[in-house]
mmCIF file of C-alpha atoms in Angstrom:
data_model
loop_
_atom_site.group_PDB
_atom_site.id
_atom_site.type_symbol
_atom_site.label_atom_id
_atom_site.label_comp_id
_atom_site.label_asym_id
_atom_site.label_seq_id
_atom_site.Cartn_x
_atom_site.Cartn_y
_atom_site.Cartn_z
ATOM 1 C CA MET A 1301 -17.469 -9.754 -7.394
ATOM 2 C CA ASN A 1302 -21.050 -8.099 -7.671
ATOM 3 C CA PRO A 1303 -21.036 -6.400 -11.031
ATOM 4 C CA ALA A 1304 -24.248 -4.258 -9.492
ATOM 5 C CA ILE A 1305 -21.925 -2.506 -7.220
ATOM 6 C CA SER A 1306 -22.448 1.121 -7.926
ATOM 7 C CA VAL A 1307 -19.706 3.984 -7.346
ATOM 8 C CA CYS A 1308 -21.830 5.179 -4.833
ATOM 9 C CA GLN A 1309 -21.657 1.615 -2.711
ATOM 10 C CA VAL A 1310 -17.914 1.766 -2.987
ATOM 11 C CA ALA A 1311 -17.336 5.055 -1.900
ATOM 12 C CA SER A 1312 -19.772 4.452 0.907
ATOM 13 C CA SER A 1313 -17.974 0.995 2.000
ATOM 14 C CA ARG A 1314 -14.852 3.029 2.240
ATOM 15 C CA VAL A 1315 -16.316 5.754 4.611
ATOM 16 C CA GLN A 1316 -17.584 2.690 6.736
ATOM 17 C CA HIS A 1317 -14.028 1.175 6.435
ATOM 18 C CA ASP A 1318 -12.449 4.352 7.899
ATOM 19 C CA THR A 1319 -14.061 4.242 10.755
ATOM 20 C CA VAL A 1320 -13.157 0.689 11.930
ATOM 21 C CA THR A 1321 -10.883 0.851 15.113
ATOM 22 C CA GLY A 1322 -9.986 -2.907 15.505
ATOM 23 C CA PRO A 1323 -7.987 -5.174 13.533
ATOM 24 C CA ALA A 1324 -8.326 -5.134 9.532
ATOM 25 C CA ILE A 1325 -8.658 -9.102 9.541
ATOM 26 C CA VAL A 1326 -9.890 -11.407 12.642
ATOM 27 C CA VAL A 1327 -9.692 -15.139 12.193
ATOM 28 C CA ARG A 1328 -11.042 -17.033 15.292
ATOM 29 C CA ALA A 1329 -10.825 -20.800 15.674
ATOM 30 C CA LEU A 1330 -11.388 -21.255 11.689
ATOM 31 C CA GLU A 1331 -11.880 -24.926 10.452
ATOM 32 C CA ARG A 1332 -12.300 -26.260 7.092
ATOM 33 C CA GLU A 1333 -12.749 -29.860 6.348
ATOM 34 C CA PHE A 1334 -13.167 -31.572 2.794
ATOM 35 C CA GLY A 1335 -15.027 -34.792 3.625
ATOM 36 C CA GLU A 1336 -12.406 -36.750 5.983
ATOM 37 C CA ARG A 1337 -9.333 -34.277 5.324
ATOM 38 C CA LYS A 1338 -9.196 -31.126 7.649
ATOM 39 C CA ALA A 1339 -7.763 -28.436 5.798
ATOM 40 C CA LEU A 1340 -7.591 -26.174 8.524
ATOM 41 C CA ALA A 1341 -7.744 -27.131 11.967
ATOM 42 C CA GLY A 1342 -8.625 -24.282 14.323
ATOM 43 C CA VAL A 1343 -6.696 -21.196 13.008
ATOM 44 C CA THR A 1344 -6.702 -17.924 15.323
ATOM 45 C CA PHE A 1345 -5.002 -14.884 14.175
ATOM 46 C CA GLU A 1346 -5.484 -10.904 13.955
ATOM 47 C CA VAL A 1347 -3.853 -8.242 11.150
ATOM 48 C CA ARG A 1348 -3.500 -5.093 12.247
ATOM 49 C CA GLU A 1349 -4.340 -1.823 10.041
ATOM 50 C CA GLY A 1350 -1.989 -0.907 7.953
ATOM 51 C CA GLU A 1351 0.739 -3.994 8.280
ATOM 52 C CA ILE A 1352 1.935 -6.796 5.899
ATOM 53 C CA PHE A 1353 0.835 -10.199 7.072
ATOM 54 C CA GLY A 1354 2.611 -13.232 5.309
ATOM 55 C CA LEU A 1355 0.903 -16.576 5.694
ATOM 56 C CA LEU A 1356 3.734 -18.741 5.139
ATOM 57 C CA GLY A 1357 4.016 -22.789 4.475
ATOM 58 C CA PRO A 1358 4.557 -25.365 2.107
ATOM 59 C CA ASN A 1359 1.678 -26.705 -0.267
ATOM 60 C CA GLY A 1360 -0.913 -28.516 1.722
ATOM 61 C CA GLY A 1361 -0.480 -26.399 4.920
ATOM 62 C CA GLY A 1362 -3.873 -24.630 4.686
ATOM 63 C CA LYS A 1363 -2.786 -21.283 3.452
ATOM 64 C CA THR A 1364 -4.563 -21.182 0.108
ATOM 65 C CA THR A 1365 -7.899 -22.434 1.715
ATOM 66 C CA LEU A 1366 -7.598 -19.867 4.303
ATOM 67 C CA PHE A 1367 -7.097 -17.192 1.695
ATOM 68 C CA ARG A 1368 -9.973 -18.712 -0.290
ATOM 69 C CA ILE A 1369 -12.074 -18.327 3.038
ATOM 70 C CA LEU A 1370 -11.024 -14.577 3.356
ATOM 71 C CA ALA A 1371 -11.824 -13.891 -0.333
ATOM 72 C CA THR A 1372 -15.414 -15.019 0.418
ATOM 73 C CA LEU A 1373 -14.878 -17.776 -2.088
ATOM 74 C CA LEU A 1374 -15.250 -20.579 0.419
ATOM 75 C CA PRO A 1375 -17.373 -20.921 3.541
ATOM 76 C CA PRO A 1376 -15.656 -22.166 6.765
ATOM 77 C CA THR A 1377 -16.857 -25.400 8.142
ATOM 78 C CA ARG A 1378 -16.589 -23.692 11.672
ATOM 79 C CA GLY A 1379 -15.184 -20.738 13.153
ATOM 80 C CA ILE A 1380 -15.326 -16.904 12.290
ATOM 81 C CA ALA A 1381 -13.346 -14.453 9.949
ATOM 82 C CA SER A 1382 -13.910 -11.153 9.334
ATOM 83 C CA ILE A 1383 -12.384 -8.001 7.412
ATOM 84 C CA GLN A 1384 -13.259 -4.455 8.289
ATOM 85 C CA GLY A 1385 -15.590 -5.828 10.901
ATOM 86 C CA HIS A 1386 -17.814 -7.554 8.007
ATOM 87 C CA ASP A 1387 -17.915 -11.261 8.697
ATOM 88 C CA VAL A 1388 -17.487 -13.548 5.477
ATOM 89 C CA VAL A 1389 -20.093 -15.438 5.684
ATOM 90 C CA VAL A 1390 -22.716 -13.186 7.011
ATOM 91 C CA ASP A 1391 -22.184 -10.328 4.913
ATOM 92 C CA PRO A 1392 -19.824 -11.352 1.883
ATOM 93 C CA ALA A 1393 -20.814 -8.827 -0.025
ATOM 94 C CA ALA A 1394 -19.197 -6.042 2.321
ATOM 95 C CA VAL A 1395 -16.291 -7.996 2.371
ATOM 96 C CA ARG A 1396 -15.767 -8.219 -1.270
ATOM 97 C CA ARG A 1397 -16.353 -4.143 -1.456
ATOM 98 C CA ALA A 1398 -13.724 -4.009 1.537
ATOM 99 C CA ILE A 1399 -10.851 -6.005 -0.277
ATOM 100 C CA GLY A 1400 -8.812 -6.266 -3.183
ATOM 101 C CA VAL A 1401 -7.794 -9.604 -4.544
ATOM 102 C CA VAL A 1402 -4.926 -10.656 -6.608
ATOM 103 C CA PHE A 1403 -4.773 -14.249 -7.532
ATOM 104 C CA GLN A 1404 -1.598 -16.659 -7.873
ATOM 105 C CA ALA A 1405 -2.960 -17.336 -11.559
ATOM 106 C CA THR A 1406 -2.707 -14.382 -13.764
ATOM 107 C CA SER A 1407 -6.026 -12.136 -14.086
ATOM 108 C CA THR A 1408 -5.221 -10.085 -16.852
ATOM 109 C CA ASP A 1409 -6.741 -10.223 -20.501
ATOM 110 C CA LYS A 1410 -3.571 -10.698 -22.771
ATOM 111 C CA LYS A 1411 -5.511 -9.571 -25.671
ATOM 112 C CA LEU A 1412 -6.416 -6.074 -23.811
ATOM 113 C CA THR A 1413 -3.801 -3.524 -23.036
ATOM 114 C CA SER A 1414 -3.199 -2.528 -19.293
ATOM 115 C CA LEU A 1415 -5.266 0.213 -19.185
ATOM 116 C CA GLU A 1416 -8.408 -1.994 -21.185
ATOM 117 C CA ASN A 1417 -8.024 -4.456 -18.291
ATOM 118 C CA LEU A 1418 -8.303 -1.617 -15.605
ATOM 119 C CA ILE A 1419 -11.149 -0.302 -17.216
ATOM 120 C CA TYR A 1420 -13.100 -3.413 -17.508
ATOM 121 C CA GLN A 1421 -12.379 -4.115 -14.028
ATOM 122 C CA GLY A 1422 -14.042 -0.990 -13.269
ATOM 123 C CA HIS A 1423 -17.023 -1.554 -15.402
ATOM 124 C CA MET A 1424 -17.752 -4.287 -12.721
ATOM 125 C CA TYR A 1425 -17.936 -2.094 -9.964
ATOM 126 C CA GLY A 1426 -20.342 0.293 -11.721
ATOM 127 C CA MET A 1427 -17.606 2.778 -12.606
ATOM 128 C CA SER A 1428 -17.187 4.408 -16.181
ATOM 129 C CA GLY A 1429 -16.357 7.476 -17.984
ATOM 130 C CA ALA A 1430 -13.611 9.957 -17.268
ATOM 131 C CA SER A 1431 -13.413 9.377 -13.573
ATOM 132 C CA LEU A 1432 -12.535 5.709 -14.140
ATOM 133 C CA LYS A 1433 -9.890 6.574 -16.827
ATOM 134 C CA LYS A 1434 -8.500 9.031 -14.350
ATOM 135 C CA ARG A 1435 -8.220 6.588 -11.645
ATOM 136 C CA ALA A 1436 -7.050 3.661 -13.959
ATOM 137 C CA MET A 1437 -4.077 5.880 -14.849
ATOM 138 C CA GLU A 1438 -3.218 7.098 -11.416
ATOM 139 C CA LEU A 1439 -2.751 3.473 -10.677
ATOM 140 C CA LEU A 1440 -0.875 2.745 -13.668
ATOM 141 C CA GLU A 1441 1.414 5.787 -12.763
ATOM 142 C CA ARG A 1442 2.028 4.817 -9.362
ATOM 143 C CA PHE A 1443 2.929 1.041 -10.160
ATOM 144 C CA GLY A 1444 5.533 2.413 -12.651
ATOM 145 C CA VAL A 1445 3.518 0.973 -15.837
ATOM 146 C CA ALA A 1446 1.638 4.331 -17.211
ATOM 147 C CA ASP A 1447 4.034 4.077 -20.004
ATOM 148 C CA ARG A 1448 2.911 0.723 -21.065
ATOM 149 C CA ALA A 1449 -0.880 1.574 -20.518
ATOM 150 C CA GLY A 1450 -1.546 1.142 -24.350
ATOM 151 C CA GLU A 1451 0.563 -1.997 -24.570
ATOM 152 C CA TYR A 1452 -0.976 -5.657 -24.707
ATOM 153 C CA CYS A 1453 -0.672 -7.525 -21.722
ATOM 154 C CA GLU A 1454 0.630 -10.250 -23.324
ATOM 155 C CA LYS A 1455 4.171 -8.393 -24.047
ATOM 156 C CA LEU A 1456 4.421 -7.470 -20.714
ATOM 157 C CA SER A 1457 7.056 -9.588 -18.226
ATOM 158 C CA GLY A 1458 5.621 -11.266 -15.711
ATOM 159 C CA GLY A 1459 6.736 -8.499 -13.139
ATOM 160 C CA LEU A 1460 4.733 -5.938 -15.079
ATOM 161 C CA ARG A 1461 1.561 -7.926 -15.258
ATOM 162 C CA ARG A 1462 1.755 -8.664 -11.489
ATOM 163 C CA ARG A 1463 1.712 -4.612 -11.277
ATOM 164 C CA VAL A 1464 -1.093 -4.411 -13.462
ATOM 165 C CA GLU A 1465 -2.953 -7.025 -11.320
ATOM 166 C CA ILE A 1466 -2.487 -5.356 -7.985
ATOM 167 C CA ALA A 1467 -3.519 -2.386 -9.791
ATOM 168 C CA LYS A 1468 -6.673 -3.818 -10.903
ATOM 169 C CA GLY A 1469 -7.140 -5.029 -7.028
ATOM 170 C CA LEU A 1470 -6.660 -1.480 -6.013
ATOM 171 C CA LEU A 1471 -9.147 0.029 -8.531
ATOM 172 C CA HIS A 1472 -12.338 0.476 -6.285
ATOM 173 C CA GLY A 1473 -9.900 1.794 -3.256
ATOM 174 C CA PRO A 1474 -10.053 -1.387 -0.791
ATOM 175 C CA LYS A 1475 -8.425 -0.848 2.410
ATOM 176 C CA VAL A 1476 -7.216 -4.412 2.608
ATOM 177 C CA LEU A 1477 -5.275 -6.437 -0.072
ATOM 178 C CA LEU A 1478 -5.352 -10.146 -0.416
ATOM 179 C CA LEU A 1479 -2.153 -11.586 -2.437
ATOM 180 C CA ASP A 1480 -2.116 -15.582 -3.230
ATOM 181 C CA GLU A 1481 1.603 -16.007 -3.740
ATOM 182 C CA PRO A 1482 1.849 -12.915 -5.332
ATOM 183 C CA SER A 1483 5.622 -13.924 -6.659
ATOM 184 C CA ALA A 1484 4.833 -17.112 -7.922
ATOM 185 C CA GLY A 1485 6.787 -17.398 -11.286
ATOM 186 C CA LEU A 1486 8.615 -14.315 -11.219
ATOM 187 C CA ASP A 1487 12.499 -13.735 -11.290
ATOM 188 C CA PRO A 1488 14.529 -12.559 -8.719
ATOM 189 C CA GLY A 1489 14.292 -8.947 -10.039
ATOM 190 C CA ALA A 1490 10.581 -8.789 -10.239
ATOM 191 C CA ARG A 1491 10.194 -10.224 -6.660
ATOM 192 C CA ARG A 1492 12.555 -7.372 -5.446
ATOM 193 C CA GLU A 1493 10.440 -4.777 -7.293
ATOM 194 C CA LEU A 1494 7.316 -6.588 -5.688
ATOM 195 C CA ARG A 1495 8.765 -6.049 -2.353
ATOM 196 C CA GLU A 1496 9.216 -2.381 -3.148
ATOM 197 C CA VAL A 1497 5.569 -2.256 -4.326
ATOM 198 C CA LEU A 1498 4.269 -3.922 -1.264
ATOM 199 C CA GLU A 1499 5.968 -1.676 1.194
ATOM 200 C CA GLY A 1500 4.626 1.719 -0.835
ATOM 201 C CA LEU A 1501 1.432 0.178 -0.258
ATOM 202 C CA LYS A 1502 2.357 -0.105 3.499
ATOM 203 C CA LYS A 1503 3.097 3.937 3.534
ATOM 204 C CA ASP A 1504 -0.171 4.627 1.959
ATOM 205 C CA GLY A 1505 -2.216 2.980 4.961
ATOM 206 C CA THR A 1506 -3.460 -0.363 3.076
ATOM 207 C CA THR A 1507 -3.208 -3.720 4.940
ATOM 208 C CA VAL A 1508 -1.897 -6.227 2.895
ATOM 209 C CA LEU A 1509 -2.318 -10.331 3.638
ATOM 210 C CA LEU A 1510 -0.147 -12.397 1.615
ATOM 211 C CA THR A 1511 0.283 -16.220 1.171
ATOM 212 C CA THR A 1512 3.849 -17.649 0.057
ATOM 213 C CA HIS A 1513 6.026 -20.507 0.395
ATOM 214 C CA PHE A 1514 9.303 -18.429 -0.301
ATOM 215 C CA MET A 1515 11.133 -17.754 3.011
ATOM 216 C CA GLU A 1516 12.576 -14.374 1.954
ATOM 217 C CA GLU A 1517 8.727 -13.099 1.168
ATOM 218 C CA GLY A 1518 7.846 -14.099 4.916
ATOM 219 C CA ALA A 1519 10.941 -12.892 6.245
ATOM 220 C CA MET A 1520 9.862 -9.497 4.749
ATOM 221 C CA SER A 1521 6.396 -9.055 6.431
ATOM 222 C CA ASP A 1522 5.703 -6.968 9.421
ATOM 223 C CA ARG A 1523 4.619 -10.337 11.085
ATOM 224 C CA VAL A 1524 4.125 -14.055 9.625
ATOM 225 C CA ALA A 1525 2.071 -16.813 10.776
ATOM 226 C CA ILE A 1526 3.523 -20.126 9.861
ATOM 227 C CA LEU A 1527 1.137 -22.805 8.385
ATOM 228 C CA ASP A 1528 1.551 -26.604 8.529
ATOM 229 C CA ARG A 1529 -1.301 -28.988 7.938
ATOM 230 C CA GLY A 1530 -3.843 -26.878 8.916
ATOM 231 C CA LEU A 1531 -2.310 -25.303 12.047
ATOM 232 C CA ILE A 1532 -0.417 -22.299 13.104
ATOM 233 C CA VAL A 1533 2.917 -23.203 14.382
ATOM 234 C CA ALA A 1534 4.431 -20.069 14.870
ATOM 235 C CA LEU A 1535 3.232 -16.568 14.805
ATOM 236 C CA GLY A 1536 5.286 -13.135 15.188
ATOM 237 C CA LYS A 1537 7.802 -10.883 13.986
ATOM 238 C CA PRO A 1538 10.258 -12.621 11.483
ATOM 239 C CA ASP A 1539 13.281 -11.904 13.348
ATOM 240 C CA SER A 1540 11.886 -12.413 16.662
ATOM 241 C CA LEU A 1541 10.965 -15.981 15.524
ATOM 242 C CA CYS A 1542 14.310 -16.427 14.476
ATOM 243 C CA ALA A 1543 16.027 -15.363 17.821
ATOM 244 C CA GLU A 1544 13.741 -17.345 19.961
ATOM 245 C CA SER A 1545 15.820 -20.202 20.225
ATOM 246 C CA GLY A 1546 19.452 -18.072 20.979
ATOM 247 C CA THR A 1547 21.447 -20.248 19.241
ATOM 248 C CA ASP A 1548 23.318 -20.875 15.719
ATOM 249 C CA VAL A 1549 22.475 -23.892 13.329
ATOM 250 C CA ILE A 1550 25.529 -26.199 12.629
ATOM 251 C CA SER A 1551 24.824 -28.669 9.541
ATOM 252 C CA VAL A 1552 27.691 -31.183 9.100
ATOM 253 C CA ARG A 1553 27.836 -33.256 5.701
ATOM 254 C CA SER A 1554 29.261 -36.720 6.411
ATOM 255 C CA ARG A 1555 29.291 -40.098 4.648
ATOM 256 C CA GLU A 1556 27.564 -41.927 7.408
ATOM 257 C CA PRO A 1557 25.044 -39.164 8.862
ATOM 258 C CA VAL A 1558 23.141 -41.486 10.972
ATOM 259 C CA LYS A 1559 26.040 -42.791 12.789
ATOM 260 C CA LEU A 1560 27.488 -39.396 13.378
ATOM 261 C CA LYS A 1561 24.368 -38.235 14.548
ATOM 262 C CA GLU A 1562 24.209 -40.815 17.331
ATOM 263 C CA ALA A 1563 27.841 -40.209 18.227
ATOM 264 C CA ILE A 1564 27.385 -36.237 18.580
ATOM 265 C CA ALA A 1565 24.481 -36.751 20.771
ATOM 266 C CA ALA A 1566 25.898 -39.205 22.964
ATOM 267 C CA LYS A 1567 29.202 -37.178 23.613
ATOM 268 C CA PHE A 1568 27.757 -33.952 23.776
ATOM 269 C CA GLN A 1569 24.240 -34.915 25.306
ATOM 270 C CA ALA A 1570 22.664 -32.419 23.069
ATOM 271 C CA PRO A 1571 19.672 -32.379 20.577
ATOM 272 C CA VAL A 1572 20.579 -33.637 17.226
ATOM 273 C CA SER A 1573 18.710 -34.308 14.207
ATOM 274 C CA LEU A 1574 19.281 -35.560 10.942
ATOM 275 C CA LEU A 1575 17.524 -33.186 8.107
ATOM 276 C CA ASP A 1576 17.969 -33.928 4.217
ATOM 277 C CA GLY A 1577 20.926 -36.180 4.720
ATOM 278 C CA GLN A 1578 22.566 -33.824 7.045
ATOM 279 C CA VAL A 1579 23.329 -33.683 10.631
ATOM 280 C CA ARG A 1580 21.631 -30.637 12.197
ATOM 281 C CA ILE A 1581 22.594 -29.338 15.639
ATOM 282 C CA GLU A 1582 21.558 -26.104 17.181
ATOM 283 C CA ARG A 1583 23.782 -24.736 19.642
ATOM 284 C CA SER A 1584 24.931 -21.249 21.178
ATOM 285 C CA ARG A 1585 28.345 -19.574 19.726
ATOM 286 C CA GLY A 1586 28.480 -22.330 17.556
ATOM 287 C CA HIS A 1587 31.679 -20.886 15.663
ATOM 288 C CA GLU A 1588 33.250 -21.783 18.809
ATOM 289 C CA PHE A 1589 31.581 -25.393 19.182
ATOM 290 C CA VAL A 1590 32.896 -26.333 15.251
ATOM 291 C CA PRO A 1591 36.859 -27.056 16.283
ATOM 292 C CA GLN A 1592 35.559 -29.404 19.088
ATOM 293 C CA LEU A 1593 33.590 -31.234 16.836
ATOM 294 C CA VAL A 1594 35.821 -31.729 14.243
ATOM 295 C CA GLU A 1595 38.597 -32.673 16.561
ATOM 296 C CA SER A 1596 36.144 -35.370 18.291
ATOM 297 C CA PHE A 1597 35.342 -37.303 14.883
ATOM 298 C CA PRO A 1598 38.457 -36.986 12.610
ATOM 299 C CA GLY A 1599 37.467 -38.333 9.140
ATOM 300 C CA GLN A 1600 33.596 -38.534 9.724
ATOM 301 C CA VAL A 1601 32.998 -34.538 9.284
ATOM 302 C CA GLU A 1602 33.325 -33.797 5.557
ATOM 303 C CA ALA A 1603 31.908 -30.110 5.756
ATOM 304 C CA VAL A 1604 30.361 -27.871 8.086
ATOM 305 C CA THR A 1605 28.026 -24.871 8.399
ATOM 306 C CA VAL A 1606 27.352 -22.191 10.709
ATOM 307 C CA SER A 1607 24.466 -19.862 10.237
ATOM 308 C CA LYS A 1608 21.692 -17.819 12.068
ATOM 309 C CA PRO A 1609 18.363 -19.302 12.107
ATOM 310 C CA THR A 1610 16.011 -18.301 9.345
ATOM 311 C CA LEU A 1611 12.305 -18.690 9.217
ATOM 312 C CA GLU A 1612 12.913 -22.410 7.318
ATOM 313 C CA ASP A 1613 14.859 -23.330 10.901
ATOM 314 C CA VAL A 1614 11.824 -21.924 12.837
ATOM 315 C CA PHE A 1615 9.746 -24.178 10.728
ATOM 316 C CA VAL A 1616 12.212 -27.171 11.391
ATOM 317 C CA ARG A 1617 12.012 -26.743 15.176
ATOM 318 C CA LYS A 1618 8.408 -26.720 15.299
ATOM 319 C CA THR A 1619 7.417 -29.624 13.189
ATOM 320 C CA GLY A 1620 10.568 -31.895 13.211
ATOM 321 C CA ARG A 1621 10.535 -31.841 9.185
ATOM 322 C CA SER A 1622 12.054 -30.013 6.476
ATOM 323 C CA PHE A 1623 9.843 -27.357 4.548
ATOM 324 C CA VAL A 1624 9.444 -29.042 1.487
ATOM 325 C CA GLU A 1625 6.410 -29.119 -0.906
ATOM 326 C CA GLU A 1626 3.969 -31.605 -0.028
ATOM 327 C CA PRO A 1627 1.742 -32.936 -3.162
ATOM 328 C CA ALA A 1628 -1.238 -30.806 -3.929
ATOM 329 C CA PRO A 1629 -4.273 -32.087 -2.129
ATOM 330 C CA ALA A 1630 -6.843 -33.509 -4.736
ATOM 331 C CA ALA A 1631 -9.656 -30.985 -5.653
ATOM 332 C CA PRO A 1632 -12.640 -31.651 -3.183
ATOM 333 C CA LYS A 1633 -15.604 -33.241 -4.407
ATOM 334 C CA LYS A 1634 -18.883 -31.089 -5.639
ATOM 335 C CA GLY A 1635 -20.685 -30.390 -2.274
ATOM 336 C CA HIS A 1636 -17.539 -29.966 0.004
#
């Protein structure tokens, strides 16, 4: 962030943002290459004003690269990205004034109190004095940590530190909040609390874009883009994506899964796959099919589960692979 940004500049940028009538975020044919490796291979989507938009994908899918481009930390190789009408390459300063950013790695200084962390952040925006302290306390109150304002951040739980970080990101009043893996390292209870915080931001009209590899976090977004190897393989409302196939997902455990897979495909003329050592079948009215399946292959079926499709099943259907974290790509060399 530019430490020379004044309170007037921040206020002025907020007024300009309020007049934007198009999408909050626009991405068109975005590509990013690191040498011969293509991290993004032509990504296109829009994020509407006031929605929670999830970028879901395994490590190596491209979501962090995309996040860094939107945060003006990394230029694209080709394509266009804009936030609140400002191009991330042409006018990065305006983009920075329009966004709040919360990174995956903690950004709070553990040796400062919650309030001191926000005061320090405010100074980077040219804010100061009683108005800055008032704004900081309002945000700490809003996110339920006002009673810990004087407590050192090293003593706070991961969930409370994340709340302080979100408050920091919103200190200058941005209309768009970018969150990189916001629930990474949090326990289930803290994740639930984070979802409540994000719903509150949505009610206030803040546009939220988050990256995640947690299915439940993707499922709670208004819309989600599933990224894999630099491409968007699915985009839409989570419920609609899950319901696209109109089938149930049947998983069968067997001592000889390869043999059983081939036998099921031959007998029922149905698409069958092998995933994580289990036979996977997509079929409508799956609960009615299970007895027929067990009777047809006595002794070969050890266990059967029937479930409705999830976002993970959407990923499998689109890519033919399980949603597994791939090794993180090597850091790019200087100049890439």
